[in-house]
Short mmCIF file of C-alpha atoms in Angstrom, two decimals:
data_model
loop_
_atom_site.label_atom_id
_atom_site.label_comp_id
_atom_site.label_asym_id
_atom_site.label_seq_id
_atom_site.Cartn_x
_atom_site.Cartn_y
_atom_site.Cartn_z
CA UNK A 1480 113.17 -15.47 148.24
CA UNK A 1481 112.51 -13.58 151.51
CA UNK A 1482 109.22 -13.55 153.05
CA UNK A 1483 108.71 -10.12 154.56
CA UNK A 1484 106.56 -9.71 157.55
CA UNK A 1485 104.96 -6.57 159.39
CA UNK A 1486 106.89 -6.13 162.68
CA UNK A 1487 104.69 -5.08 165.65
CA UNK A 1488 104.88 -1.20 166.73
CA UNK A 1489 107.62 -0.56 169.38
CA UNK A 1490 104.79 0.95 171.66
CA UNK A 1491 101.12 0.73 172.35
CA UNK A 1492 98.64 2.23 169.48
CA UNK A 1493 97.61 4.99 171.86
CA UNK A 1494 101.20 5.85 173.17
CA UNK A 1495 101.77 8.76 170.74
CA UNK A 1496 98.57 10.50 171.65
CA UNK A 1497 97.86 13.44 171.21
CA UNK A 1498 100.26 13.80 168.51
CA UNK A 1499 99.00 10.71 166.61
CA UNK A 1500 95.76 9.19 167.63
CA UNK A 1501 95.31 5.68 168.40
CA UNK A 1502 92.85 5.29 165.36
CA UNK A 1503 95.39 6.63 163.01
CA UNK A 1504 98.15 4.71 164.11
CA UNK A 1505 95.87 1.60 163.97
CA UNK A 1506 94.97 2.19 160.55
CA UNK A 1507 98.22 3.37 159.38
CA UNK A 1508 100.22 0.27 160.69
CA UNK A 1509 97.83 -2.45 160.41
CA UNK A 1510 96.16 -1.38 157.03
CA UNK A 1511 98.69 0.59 155.04
CA UNK A 1512 102.04 -0.66 156.23
CA UNK A 1513 100.74 -4.09 155.97
CA UNK A 1514 99.85 -3.46 152.37
CA UNK A 1515 103.21 -2.55 151.35
CA UNK A 1516 104.67 -5.68 153.09
CA UNK A 1517 101.94 -7.72 150.97
CA UNK A 1518 102.73 -5.96 147.86
CA UNK A 1519 106.57 -6.59 148.27
CA UNK A 1520 105.85 -10.31 148.89
CA UNK A 1521 103.40 -10.63 145.89
CA UNK A 1522 105.78 -8.88 143.59
CA UNK A 1523 108.79 -11.20 144.75
CA UNK A 1524 106.48 -13.97 143.86
CA UNK A 1525 105.77 -12.83 140.47
CA UNK A 1526 109.34 -12.27 139.78
CA UNK A 1527 110.34 -15.79 141.08
CA UNK A 1528 107.64 -17.50 138.99
CA UNK A 1529 108.72 -15.52 135.86
CA UNK A 1530 112.28 -16.53 136.25
CA UNK A 1531 111.28 -20.10 136.63
CA UNK A 1532 109.03 -20.05 133.67
CA UNK A 1533 111.12 -18.04 131.49
CA UNK A 1534 108.33 -15.53 130.69
CA UNK A 1535 109.00 -12.06 131.56
CA UNK A 1536 106.02 -10.18 130.32
CA UNK A 1537 104.89 -8.98 133.92
CA UNK A 1538 108.35 -8.51 135.24
CA UNK A 1539 108.78 -4.89 134.74
CA UNK A 1540 105.42 -4.23 136.60
CA UNK A 1541 106.61 -6.47 139.47
CA UNK A 1542 109.94 -4.79 139.61
CA UNK A 1543 108.32 -1.50 140.06
CA UNK A 1544 106.20 -2.91 142.85
CA UNK A 1545 109.27 -4.07 144.39
CA UNK A 1546 110.68 -0.66 144.59
CA UNK A 1547 107.30 0.95 145.50
CA UNK A 1548 106.28 -1.54 148.19
CA UNK A 1549 109.74 -2.28 149.46
CA UNK A 1550 110.60 1.36 149.94
CA UNK A 1551 107.20 1.78 151.75
CA UNK A 1552 107.83 -1.05 154.23
CA UNK A 1553 111.44 0.00 154.77
CA UNK A 1554 110.55 3.69 155.37
CA UNK A 1555 107.54 2.81 157.62
CA UNK A 1556 109.77 0.65 159.61
CA UNK A 1557 112.00 3.68 160.29
CA UNK A 1558 109.20 6.04 160.78
CA UNK A 1559 107.88 3.98 163.84
CA UNK A 1560 111.24 3.62 165.31
CA UNK A 1561 112.06 7.29 165.23
CA UNK A 1562 109.13 8.32 167.36
CA UNK A 1563 108.27 7.38 171.01
CA UNK A 1564 106.20 8.63 173.79
CA UNK A 1565 109.38 9.59 175.38
CA UNK A 1566 110.49 11.69 172.25
CA UNK A 1567 110.27 15.41 171.70
CA UNK A 1568 113.94 16.37 172.47
CA UNK A 1569 116.52 17.69 170.20
CA UNK A 1570 119.29 15.61 168.94
CA UNK A 1571 122.58 15.63 170.77
CA UNK A 1572 126.00 14.27 170.73
CA UNK A 1573 127.68 13.50 167.27
CA UNK A 1574 124.51 13.65 165.19
CA UNK A 1575 123.77 17.17 166.57
CA UNK A 1576 127.33 18.30 165.79
CA UNK A 1577 127.10 17.04 162.35
CA UNK A 1578 123.62 18.73 161.65
CA UNK A 1579 125.27 22.02 162.99
CA UNK A 1580 128.24 21.43 160.52
CA UNK A 1581 126.13 20.60 157.52
CA UNK A 1582 123.34 22.87 157.99
CA UNK A 1583 124.78 25.73 159.93
CA UNK A 1584 122.40 25.27 163.04
CA UNK A 1585 119.64 22.87 164.20
CA UNK A 1586 117.23 25.36 163.35
CA UNK A 1587 118.35 25.88 159.95
CA UNK A 1588 118.11 22.15 159.51
CA UNK A 1589 114.54 21.87 161.05
CA UNK A 1590 113.31 24.79 158.92
CA UNK A 1591 114.40 23.08 155.69
CA UNK A 1592 113.10 19.73 156.72
CA UNK A 1593 109.82 21.25 157.64
CA UNK A 1594 109.76 23.00 154.07
CA UNK A 1595 110.44 19.66 152.75
CA UNK A 1596 107.60 18.01 154.49
CA UNK A 1597 105.34 20.76 153.35
CA UNK A 1598 106.18 20.02 149.82
CA UNK A 1599 106.58 16.30 149.55
CA UNK A 1600 104.04 13.95 148.10
CA UNK A 1601 105.27 11.14 150.28
CA UNK A 1602 108.07 11.59 152.81
CA UNK A 1603 110.51 13.98 154.09
CA UNK A 1604 113.95 12.45 154.89
CA UNK A 1605 117.04 13.19 156.55
CA UNK A 1606 119.70 11.27 154.81
CA UNK A 1607 123.40 10.72 154.90
CA UNK A 1608 124.70 11.23 151.33
CA UNK A 1609 127.52 8.67 151.06
CA UNK A 1610 128.77 10.36 147.82
CA UNK A 1611 129.26 13.59 149.18
CA UNK A 1612 129.66 12.62 152.84
CA UNK A 1613 127.17 14.91 154.31
CA UNK A 1614 123.74 15.30 155.71
CA UNK A 1615 120.83 16.26 153.40
CA UNK A 1616 117.26 16.79 153.47
CA UNK A 1617 115.45 15.03 150.57
CA UNK A 1618 111.75 15.21 149.32
CA UNK A 1619 110.46 11.75 148.36
CA UNK A 1620 107.30 11.34 146.36
CA UNK A 1621 105.38 8.14 146.71
CA UNK A 1622 108.15 5.96 148.46
CA UNK A 1623 110.53 5.84 145.93
CA UNK A 1624 110.61 8.94 143.75
CA UNK A 1625 113.18 11.58 144.53
CA UNK A 1626 115.68 9.31 146.65
CA UNK A 1627 119.21 10.14 146.28
CA UNK A 1628 121.44 7.11 145.20
CA UNK A 1629 123.88 6.24 147.75
CA UNK A 1630 121.98 7.96 150.64
CA UNK A 1631 121.35 6.34 154.11
CA UNK A 1632 118.03 7.42 155.72
CA UNK A 1633 118.44 8.74 159.22
CA UNK A 1634 115.18 10.41 159.86
CA UNK A 1635 111.83 9.61 158.22
CA UNK A 1636 108.45 11.66 158.42
CA UNK A 1637 105.54 10.18 156.52
CA UNK A 1638 103.56 13.04 155.07
CA UNK A 1639 100.99 10.94 152.91
CA UNK A 1640 97.45 12.14 153.97
CA UNK A 1641 96.69 8.94 155.45
CA UNK A 1642 99.27 9.89 158.17
CA UNK A 1643 97.30 12.91 159.47
CA UNK A 1644 94.19 13.84 157.63
CA UNK A 1645 91.98 12.15 160.21
CA UNK A 1646 93.58 13.99 163.12
CA UNK A 1647 94.52 17.28 161.52
CA UNK A 1648 92.38 17.64 158.31
CA UNK A 1649 94.44 19.78 155.78
CA UNK A 1650 96.52 21.44 158.46
CA UNK A 1651 99.71 19.32 157.42
CA UNK A 1652 101.98 21.85 159.23
CA UNK A 1653 100.12 21.27 162.58
CA UNK A 1654 100.93 17.47 161.92
CA UNK A 1655 104.63 18.27 161.35
CA UNK A 1656 104.73 20.05 164.53
CA UNK A 1657 103.26 17.37 166.39
CA UNK A 1658 105.80 14.86 164.78
CA UNK A 1659 108.58 16.86 166.59
CA UNK A 1660 106.77 16.24 170.03
CA UNK A 1661 107.26 12.62 169.62
CA UNK A 1662 110.61 12.39 167.69
CA UNK A 1663 112.88 9.91 169.53
CA UNK A 1664 116.63 10.58 168.23
CA UNK A 1665 118.01 7.30 169.65
CA UNK A 1666 117.17 5.42 166.28
CA UNK A 1667 118.43 8.34 164.05
CA UNK A 1668 121.63 8.65 165.94
CA UNK A 1669 122.27 4.94 165.73
CA UNK A 1670 121.57 5.17 161.97
CA UNK A 1671 124.09 8.18 161.77
CA UNK A 1672 126.72 6.36 163.49
CA UNK A 1673 126.26 3.44 161.19
CA UNK A 1674 126.68 5.49 157.98
CA UNK A 1675 129.86 7.22 159.28
CA UNK A 1676 131.34 3.78 160.02
CA UNK A 1677 130.50 2.43 156.72
CA UNK A 1678 131.40 5.47 154.54
CA UNK A 1679 133.96 7.71 156.27
#
């Protein structure tokens, strides 16, 4: 059984200011993200104990906790990595070309992604859909509701209220704008190349 741990942020807690404050980043990483790691580990322990004891009454709840907390951990890990204090540029290279091919233009992709972020009850994601071999934007509620089977996450934006309310109040759109000031496309580009290598 794996023992999941919270990885450190790839930058200092104040590195994304003013887009994301040091206070929000500290709470978000050290409390919320840590909670998903703890929840995943706890659920795995419950499942292991149930398998050993042959008692499965609590297993359905634990399985649900694995998907919720596991997805929360995975998406937060990507969220931190697709931002940096050196971010703010637009994508380039093969990922830029594919965005333009699948969405018509970068501006069309961004407009659709921002609309997804405004509607989501959890996350807006750019994913590679391995079934259709194309990029898509998806709206994911919580961490695990609305995901597309066979998709490979490329870019993640957390729009749970704990991500922005302290800094922006109810103005989620301002937070989404600020996110694009710190987006670092190196990680999404690498994830896109990985998906193409695996699925095309």
